[in-house]
Amino acid sequence: MIRFILADLRKYWLGSAVVVLIVALAVALGVAVTLQERALRLGSARAADKFDLVIGAAGSENQLVLSSVFLQASPLPLMDGRVLTQLASDPRVAWAAPIGFGDSFMGYPIVGTTTALVNNLADGLAEGKVFAREGEAVIGASVALKLGDQIKPMHGAAEEGGHTHAELAYRVAGRLKPTGTAWDRAVLVPIQAVWHIHGMGHHDEAEVERNHDAHGEAAEAHEHHAADPDATISETWDADVPGLPAILVKPKSIADAYKLRQQYRAGTTLAVFPAEVLTRLYATLGDAKRVLFAVATGSQGLVAASVLLVTVMHVGQRRRQIGALRALGAPRRALFSIVWLELFVLVAMGLAAGFALGYAAALAVSGMVASGSGVSIPVNFARDDIGFAVALLAFAALISSVPAVLAYRQSPASALRG
Amino acid sequence: MLSLTLSDISVSYPGLATPALEIDRLAIPAGAHVAITGASGSGKSTFVNIVTGLERARQGRIDWSGTDIAKFSESRRDRWRAEDVGLIMQDFHLFPGLSALENVLLPARLSGAASAEIIGRGHDLLKRTGLQRPQQRIETMSRGEMQRVAVARALLRKPGVIIADEPTASLDVESGEAVGSLLLELAGQEESTLIVVSHDTRLTDRLSRKVTFNMGRIVSDTGRMERAA
Ligand SMILES: Nc1ncnc2c1ncn2[C@@H]1O[C@H](COP(=O)(O)OP(=O)(O)O)[C@@H](O)[C@H]1O
Ligand SMILES: [Mg+2]
């Protein structure tokens, strides 16, 4: 019987291949959507996990999270530098690190911050040491530079027509271990150096630059200031800290986290739990997700219907062959099995290929996201997927039984009629 | 060896003024070699369908050596036919992609009846039909060779009756002659009853009895005349 089925499939190999292909494509679409949606959710949740509490100036919560967690450049409003001074001495705070953006190097965002963040962001350094002087930088795991390489900061991003700062070139002093977040693509430098380049902080010009935004839209008013690469950095904050776009805060306990958020939500500042903001973002994306799933399910339904149509017609064409087999003494259940198995094997092959294809597609998308943003989004099958596969197989078994029943009911007398 | 007794058979199709087949009585003794002839549309294939149980008889008896298959259910008729009837059809109904031997064994395999003995018999039958290469793919064979494979397949399970519907109609004269000889020879050796439906007189003339149909009715029967004489 197996030989007979194989011979049959060989005879109709083109049609069989098309059936396998369209089933595979429809399944791949569903699998890719499912896997990618889950990967995106898990990956970004994991990326946000690193950051318990983010404080910024009053404004958009989403923008604050996107800029600080995913390093997506957007002009953030600045908050008073005294917030950092306050947080640094708050007993509920384990550490608080300011971050300042605006410069980039070879497409990698340069983030001004303090050793507190460098020490806590990853599981330590993969090589080198933490920056100690204004001219030193620590790079994320996937930045394609070596220890000792020079980094000439570019103001803004190159695509936006930024210009190179000539005042200071950083030297790579250390590299962090991978974190699977956007920060793997970041170049971390002392925030003091950023201030000096832009002429802020510890200088009289601080007044002039009060309104300088991190993105440098006020380019005309932009003055450059020489900085000393060998100056040691100081991380004790006096009252004269310049305006800051965001501060990453590690509270000592969950209760402290809620209290801090409460306190800094008022007035001119904004405090958010990134994980919570992301959850809300996903909720608003839920409709798009449902549309995608509906499209995937719809295409699977269409494919099921067309496969059914093709095979029913096919059984019609083979009326005489099936009748002859019965006339020659093949029992009806054998004919049922043959037709059922033929179709089921094809659809099952399509399913397997579809899962492989969907997985590959999801991996490809993840790879693109990872190289673009640094956020590693893990593509994994979950227990639910087994259920999905079993449901599809059961559906395939059901679909296959339609032409099989037709074959079962085929009159054997037709074999003799011309 | 099976004998056949038909009585009160009448088969009608919607849209046909007269029955496609109407037989009050027909007896074929066990081991007889009978030709059924008649013009196209005279009811010959209907006759084959009825006596092999491919089609259900709504009335009358189809008595094969004491077993009335008209009373059988569809599955029961299938099983009976698989065991007791060797069927040969005009268009061979062989399956491309399989070898000659695989084709001979296919129905038995699908019925779960392909014992070692049956497989050995398959080899033997192919040899007796004059085919040298049991592994040859069926689609590479000539039409005459194909029909010989079909004959071997029909005989595989030692059926009590061999029924052939126009076995030579799609063959050239020479191959038709050879297949006719083979049928007669093997039916004799196997001691099977043989019923050959054909309007090929070269074939029907070689059988001892000839039953002629016209418009569904038996219009002449050499066997009955002999007995009457
Ligand atoms: N399923 C059917 N429905 C209607 N008419 C049929 C059917 N099968 C056969 N017939 C008619 O019955 C008559 C006998 O057909 P058949 O037994 O095939 O003749 P033969 O084999 O002698 O050529 C023909 O007129 C044919 O058209
Ligand atoms: Mg006919």
mmCIF file with all atom_site columns, C-alpha atoms in Angstrom, chain A residues 162-293:
data_model
loop_
_atom_site.group_PDB
_atom_site.id
_atom_site.type_symbol
_atom_site.label_atom_id
_atom_site.label_alt_id
_atom_site.label_comp_id
_atom_site.label_asym_id
_atom_site.label_entity_id
_atom_site.label_seq_id
_atom_site.pdbx_PDB_ins_code
_atom_site.Cartn_x
_atom_site.Cartn_y
_atom_site.Cartn_z
_atom_site.occupancy
_atom_site.B_iso_or_equiv
_atom_site.pdbx_formal_charge
_atom_site.auth_seq_id
_atom_site.auth_comp_id
_atom_site.auth_asym_id
_atom_site.auth_atom_id
_atom_site.pdbx_PDB_model_num
ATOM 1   C CA . GLY A 1 162 ? 25.521 66.012 12.255 1.00 0.00 ? 162 GLY A CA 1
ATOM 2   C CA . HIS A 1 163 ? 29.021 67.309 12.686 1.00 0.00 ? 163 HIS A CA 1
ATOM 3   C CA . THR A 1 164 ? 32.056 65.887 14.402 1.00 0.00 ? 164 THR A CA 1
ATOM 4   C CA . HIS A 1 165 ? 33.192 67.257 17.701 1.00 0.00 ? 165 HIS A CA 1
ATOM 5   C CA . ALA A 1 166 ? 36.852 68.058 17.489 1.00 0.00 ? 166 ALA A CA 1
ATOM 6   C CA . GLU A 1 167 ? 37.142 68.948 21.161 1.00 0.00 ? 167 GLU A CA 1
ATOM 7   C CA . LEU A 1 168 ? 37.503 65.461 22.512 1.00 0.00 ? 168 LEU A CA 1
ATOM 8   C CA . ALA A 1 169 ? 38.171 61.955 21.240 1.00 0.00 ? 169 ALA A CA 1
ATOM 9   C CA . TYR A 1 170 ? 37.435 59.042 23.565 1.00 0.00 ? 170 TYR A CA 1
ATOM 10  C CA . ARG A 1 171 ? 39.564 55.971 23.851 1.00 0.00 ? 171 ARG A CA 1
ATOM 11  C CA . VAL A 1 172 ? 37.928 52.578 24.443 1.00 0.00 ? 172 VAL A CA 1
ATOM 12  C CA . ALA A 1 173 ? 38.907 51.498 27.963 1.00 0.00 ? 173 ALA A CA 1
ATOM 13  C CA . GLY A 1 174 ? 36.572 48.562 28.496 1.00 0.00 ? 174 GLY A CA 1
ATOM 14  C CA . ARG A 1 175 ? 33.868 46.374 27.045 1.00 0.00 ? 175 ARG A CA 1
ATOM 15  C CA . LEU A 1 176 ? 30.725 45.180 28.845 1.00 0.00 ? 176 LEU A CA 1
ATOM 16  C CA . LYS A 1 177 ? 29.403 41.632 28.803 1.00 0.00 ? 177 LYS A CA 1
ATOM 17  C CA . PRO A 1 178 ? 26.309 41.164 26.629 1.00 0.00 ? 178 PRO A CA 1
ATOM 18  C CA . THR A 1 179 ? 22.965 42.179 28.111 1.00 0.00 ? 179 THR A CA 1
ATOM 19  C CA . GLY A 1 180 ? 20.634 41.390 25.196 1.00 0.00 ? 180 GLY A CA 1
ATOM 20  C CA . THR A 1 181 ? 19.367 44.965 25.314 1.00 0.00 ? 181 THR A CA 1
ATOM 21  C CA . ALA A 1 182 ? 19.773 48.022 23.144 1.00 0.00 ? 182 ALA A CA 1
ATOM 22  C CA . TRP A 1 183 ? 22.624 49.013 25.436 1.00 0.00 ? 183 TRP A CA 1
ATOM 23  C CA . ASP A 1 184 ? 24.823 46.379 23.802 1.00 0.00 ? 184 ASP A CA 1
ATOM 24  C CA . ARG A 1 185 ? 25.204 48.865 20.958 1.00 0.00 ? 185 ARG A CA 1
ATOM 25  C CA . ALA A 1 186 ? 25.922 51.846 23.169 1.00 0.00 ? 186 ALA A CA 1
ATOM 26  C CA . VAL A 1 187 ? 29.202 53.682 23.791 1.00 0.00 ? 187 VAL A CA 1
ATOM 27  C CA . LEU A 1 188 ? 29.220 54.735 27.426 1.00 0.00 ? 188 LEU A CA 1
ATOM 28  C CA . VAL A 1 189 ? 31.250 57.794 28.303 1.00 0.00 ? 189 VAL A CA 1
ATOM 29  C CA . PRO A 1 190 ? 31.505 59.917 31.447 1.00 0.00 ? 190 PRO A CA 1
ATOM 30  C CA . ILE A 1 191 ? 28.574 62.341 31.474 1.00 0.00 ? 191 ILE A CA 1
ATOM 31  C CA . GLN A 1 192 ? 30.983 64.989 32.647 1.00 0.00 ? 192 GLN A CA 1
ATOM 32  C CA . ALA A 1 193 ? 32.812 64.779 29.335 1.00 0.00 ? 193 ALA A CA 1
ATOM 33  C CA . VAL A 1 194 ? 29.526 65.264 27.458 1.00 0.00 ? 194 VAL A CA 1
ATOM 34  C CA . TRP A 1 195 ? 28.804 68.342 29.533 1.00 0.00 ? 195 TRP A CA 1
ATOM 35  C CA . HIS A 1 196 ? 32.266 69.707 28.893 1.00 0.00 ? 196 HIS A CA 1
ATOM 36  C CA . ILE A 1 197 ? 32.074 69.204 25.147 1.00 0.00 ? 197 ILE A CA 1
ATOM 37  C CA . HIS A 1 198 ? 28.752 70.978 25.103 1.00 0.00 ? 198 HIS A CA 1
ATOM 38  C CA . GLY A 1 199 ? 29.972 73.557 27.568 1.00 0.00 ? 199 GLY A CA 1
ATOM 39  C CA . MET A 1 200 ? 27.723 72.733 30.422 1.00 0.00 ? 200 MET A CA 1
ATOM 40  C CA . GLY A 1 201 ? 28.194 72.275 34.110 1.00 0.00 ? 201 GLY A CA 1
ATOM 41  C CA . HIS A 1 202 ? 30.895 73.538 36.404 1.00 0.00 ? 202 HIS A CA 1
ATOM 42  C CA . HIS A 1 203 ? 31.282 76.560 34.169 1.00 0.00 ? 203 HIS A CA 1
ATOM 43  C CA . ASP A 1 204 ? 29.714 79.941 33.989 1.00 0.00 ? 204 ASP A CA 1
ATOM 44  C CA . GLU A 1 205 ? 28.409 79.155 30.546 1.00 0.00 ? 205 GLU A CA 1
ATOM 45  C CA . ALA A 1 206 ? 25.955 76.816 32.168 1.00 0.00 ? 206 ALA A CA 1
ATOM 46  C CA . GLU A 1 207 ? 23.555 79.730 32.264 1.00 0.00 ? 207 GLU A CA 1
ATOM 47  C CA . VAL A 1 208 ? 23.867 80.319 28.542 1.00 0.00 ? 208 VAL A CA 1
ATOM 48  C CA . GLU A 1 209 ? 23.275 76.707 27.722 1.00 0.00 ? 209 GLU A CA 1
ATOM 49  C CA . ARG A 1 210 ? 20.372 76.228 30.065 1.00 0.00 ? 210 ARG A CA 1
ATOM 50  C CA . ASN A 1 211 ? 18.048 75.629 27.187 1.00 0.00 ? 211 ASN A CA 1
ATOM 51  C CA . HIS A 1 212 ? 20.400 73.520 25.147 1.00 0.00 ? 212 HIS A CA 1
ATOM 52  C CA . ASP A 1 213 ? 18.559 70.371 24.256 1.00 0.00 ? 213 ASP A CA 1
ATOM 53  C CA . ALA A 1 214 ? 20.233 67.060 23.967 1.00 0.00 ? 214 ALA A CA 1
ATOM 54  C CA . HIS A 1 215 ? 19.641 66.897 20.260 1.00 0.00 ? 215 HIS A CA 1
ATOM 55  C CA . GLY A 1 216 ? 21.298 70.101 19.260 1.00 0.00 ? 216 GLY A CA 1
ATOM 56  C CA . GLU A 1 217 ? 18.407 71.697 17.364 1.00 0.00 ? 217 GLU A CA 1
ATOM 57  C CA . ALA A 1 218 ? 19.798 74.956 18.676 1.00 0.00 ? 218 ALA A CA 1
ATOM 58  C CA . ALA A 1 219 ? 22.851 74.401 16.537 1.00 0.00 ? 219 ALA A CA 1
ATOM 59  C CA . GLU A 1 220 ? 23.425 78.055 15.779 1.00 0.00 ? 220 GLU A CA 1
ATOM 60  C CA . ALA A 1 221 ? 23.814 78.809 19.443 1.00 0.00 ? 221 ALA A CA 1
ATOM 61  C CA . HIS A 1 222 ? 25.992 75.771 19.772 1.00 0.00 ? 222 HIS A CA 1
ATOM 62  C CA . GLU A 1 223 ? 29.422 76.518 21.024 1.00 0.00 ? 223 GLU A CA 1
ATOM 63  C CA . HIS A 1 224 ? 32.204 74.079 21.467 1.00 0.00 ? 224 HIS A CA 1
ATOM 64  C CA . HIS A 1 225 ? 34.456 73.840 24.404 1.00 0.00 ? 225 HIS A CA 1
ATOM 65  C CA . ALA A 1 226 ? 37.728 72.079 24.727 1.00 0.00 ? 226 ALA A CA 1
ATOM 66  C CA . ALA A 1 227 ? 37.842 69.289 27.249 1.00 0.00 ? 227 ALA A CA 1
ATOM 67  C CA . ASP A 1 228 ? 40.803 67.632 28.876 1.00 0.00 ? 228 ASP A CA 1
ATOM 68  C CA . PRO A 1 229 ? 40.805 63.878 28.170 1.00 0.00 ? 229 PRO A CA 1
ATOM 69  C CA . ASP A 1 230 ? 43.021 63.202 31.158 1.00 0.00 ? 230 ASP A CA 1
ATOM 70  C CA . ALA A 1 231 ? 40.839 65.003 33.685 1.00 0.00 ? 231 ALA A CA 1
ATOM 71  C CA . THR A 1 232 ? 39.708 62.546 36.334 1.00 0.00 ? 232 THR A CA 1
ATOM 72  C CA . ILE A 1 233 ? 35.999 62.272 36.743 1.00 0.00 ? 233 ILE A CA 1
ATOM 73  C CA . SER A 1 234 ? 34.163 63.284 39.843 1.00 0.00 ? 234 SER A CA 1
ATOM 74  C CA . GLU A 1 235 ? 30.767 61.862 40.621 1.00 0.00 ? 235 GLU A CA 1
ATOM 75  C CA . THR A 1 236 ? 29.788 63.845 43.615 1.00 0.00 ? 236 THR A CA 1
ATOM 76  C CA . TRP A 1 237 ? 27.007 66.107 42.587 1.00 0.00 ? 237 TRP A CA 1
ATOM 77  C CA . ASP A 1 238 ? 26.851 69.677 43.742 1.00 0.00 ? 238 ASP A CA 1
ATOM 78  C CA . ALA A 1 239 ? 23.923 71.952 43.166 1.00 0.00 ? 239 ALA A CA 1
ATOM 79  C CA . ASP A 1 240 ? 25.301 72.937 39.807 1.00 0.00 ? 240 ASP A CA 1
ATOM 80  C CA . VAL A 1 241 ? 24.399 69.826 37.794 1.00 0.00 ? 241 VAL A CA 1
ATOM 81  C CA . PRO A 1 242 ? 23.112 70.767 34.300 1.00 0.00 ? 242 PRO A CA 1
ATOM 82  C CA . GLY A 1 243 ? 19.692 69.789 32.999 1.00 0.00 ? 243 GLY A CA 1
ATOM 83  C CA . LEU A 1 244 ? 19.223 66.044 32.390 1.00 0.00 ? 244 LEU A CA 1
ATOM 84  C CA . PRO A 1 245 ? 16.973 64.116 30.000 1.00 0.00 ? 245 PRO A CA 1
ATOM 85  C CA . ALA A 1 246 ? 16.700 60.985 32.175 1.00 0.00 ? 246 ALA A CA 1
ATOM 86  C CA . ILE A 1 247 ? 17.966 59.281 35.306 1.00 0.00 ? 247 ILE A CA 1
ATOM 87  C CA . LEU A 1 248 ? 17.979 55.510 35.746 1.00 0.00 ? 248 LEU A CA 1
ATOM 88  C CA . VAL A 1 249 ? 17.202 54.615 39.327 1.00 0.00 ? 249 VAL A CA 1
ATOM 89  C CA . LYS A 1 250 ? 17.686 51.355 41.208 1.00 0.00 ? 250 LYS A CA 1
ATOM 90  C CA . PRO A 1 251 ? 15.494 51.504 44.316 1.00 0.00 ? 251 PRO A CA 1
ATOM 91  C CA . LYS A 1 252 ? 16.480 49.405 47.309 1.00 0.00 ? 252 LYS A CA 1
ATOM 92  C CA . SER A 1 253 ? 13.133 47.596 47.540 1.00 0.00 ? 253 SER A CA 1
ATOM 93  C CA . ILE A 1 254 ? 9.854  47.274 45.707 1.00 0.00 ? 254 ILE A CA 1
ATOM 94  C CA . ALA A 1 255 ? 8.165  49.438 48.297 1.00 0.00 ? 255 ALA A CA 1
ATOM 95  C CA . ASP A 1 256 ? 10.838 52.070 47.763 1.00 0.00 ? 256 ASP A CA 1
ATOM 96  C CA . ALA A 1 257 ? 10.274 51.860 44.027 1.00 0.00 ? 257 ALA A CA 1
ATOM 97  C CA . TYR A 1 258 ? 6.581  52.661 44.447 1.00 0.00 ? 258 TYR A CA 1
ATOM 98  C CA . LYS A 1 259 ? 7.288  55.466 46.887 1.00 0.00 ? 259 LYS A CA 1
ATOM 99  C CA . LEU A 1 260 ? 9.902  57.007 44.605 1.00 0.00 ? 260 LEU A CA 1
ATOM 100 C CA . ARG A 1 261 ? 7.627  56.793 41.622 1.00 0.00 ? 261 ARG A CA 1
ATOM 101 C CA . GLN A 1 262 ? 4.880  58.433 43.626 1.00 0.00 ? 262 GLN A CA 1
ATOM 102 C CA . GLN A 1 263 ? 7.166  61.238 44.719 1.00 0.00 ? 263 GLN A CA 1
ATOM 103 C CA . TYR A 1 264 ? 8.664  62.001 41.323 1.00 0.00 ? 264 TYR A CA 1
ATOM 104 C CA . ARG A 1 265 ? 5.437  61.795 39.386 1.00 0.00 ? 265 ARG A CA 1
ATOM 105 C CA . ALA A 1 266 ? 4.422  65.159 40.682 1.00 0.00 ? 266 ALA A CA 1
ATOM 106 C CA . GLY A 1 267 ? 5.273  68.604 39.301 1.00 0.00 ? 267 GLY A CA 1
ATOM 107 C CA . THR A 1 268 ? 8.028  68.992 36.767 1.00 0.00 ? 268 THR A CA 1
ATOM 108 C CA . THR A 1 269 ? 9.252  65.397 36.776 1.00 0.00 ? 269 THR A CA 1
ATOM 109 C CA . LEU A 1 270 ? 7.941  62.096 35.510 1.00 0.00 ? 270 LEU A CA 1
ATOM 110 C CA . ALA A 1 271 ? 8.717  58.670 36.987 1.00 0.00 ? 271 ALA A CA 1
ATOM 111 C CA . VAL A 1 272 ? 7.841  55.420 35.234 1.00 0.00 ? 272 VAL A CA 1
ATOM 112 C CA . PHE A 1 273 ? 8.336  51.683 35.540 1.00 0.00 ? 273 PHE A CA 1
ATOM 113 C CA . PRO A 1 274 ? 9.458  50.813 31.988 1.00 0.00 ? 274 PRO A CA 1
ATOM 114 C CA . ALA A 1 275 ? 7.925  47.331 32.194 1.00 0.00 ? 275 ALA A CA 1
ATOM 115 C CA . GLU A 1 276 ? 4.546  48.860 32.965 1.00 0.00 ? 276 GLU A CA 1
ATOM 116 C CA . VAL A 1 277 ? 4.761  51.353 30.131 1.00 0.00 ? 277 VAL A CA 1
ATOM 117 C CA . LEU A 1 278 ? 5.665  48.542 27.739 1.00 0.00 ? 278 LEU A CA 1
ATOM 118 C CA . THR A 1 279 ? 2.726  46.439 28.875 1.00 0.00 ? 279 THR A CA 1
ATOM 119 C CA . ARG A 1 280 ? 0.470  49.380 28.135 1.00 0.00 ? 280 ARG A CA 1
ATOM 120 C CA . LEU A 1 281 ? 2.095  49.883 24.746 1.00 0.00 ? 281 LEU A CA 1
ATOM 121 C CA . TYR A 1 282 ? 1.461  46.233 23.925 1.00 0.00 ? 282 TYR A CA 1
ATOM 122 C CA . ALA A 1 283 ? -2.145 46.553 24.959 1.00 0.00 ? 283 ALA A CA 1
ATOM 123 C CA . THR A 1 284 ? -2.589 49.332 22.414 1.00 0.00 ? 284 THR A CA 1
ATOM 124 C CA . LEU A 1 285 ? -0.801 47.190 19.830 1.00 0.00 ? 285 LEU A CA 1
ATOM 125 C CA . GLY A 1 286 ? -3.215 44.353 20.622 1.00 0.00 ? 286 GLY A CA 1
ATOM 126 C CA . ASP A 1 287 ? -5.555 45.287 17.770 1.00 0.00 ? 287 ASP A CA 1
ATOM 127 C CA . ALA A 1 288 ? -2.761 45.121 15.224 1.00 0.00 ? 288 ALA A CA 1
ATOM 128 C CA . LYS A 1 289 ? -1.831 41.738 16.627 1.00 0.00 ? 289 LYS A CA 1
ATOM 129 C CA . ARG A 1 290 ? -5.399 40.519 16.269 1.00 0.00 ? 290 ARG A CA 1
ATOM 130 C CA . VAL A 1 291 ? -5.487 41.697 12.664 1.00 0.00 ? 291 VAL A CA 1
ATOM 131 C CA . LEU A 1 292 ? -2.259 39.815 11.928 1.00 0.00 ? 292 LEU A CA 1
ATOM 132 C CA . PHE A 1 293 ? -3.614 36.659 13.513 1.00 0.00 ? 293 PHE A CA 1
#
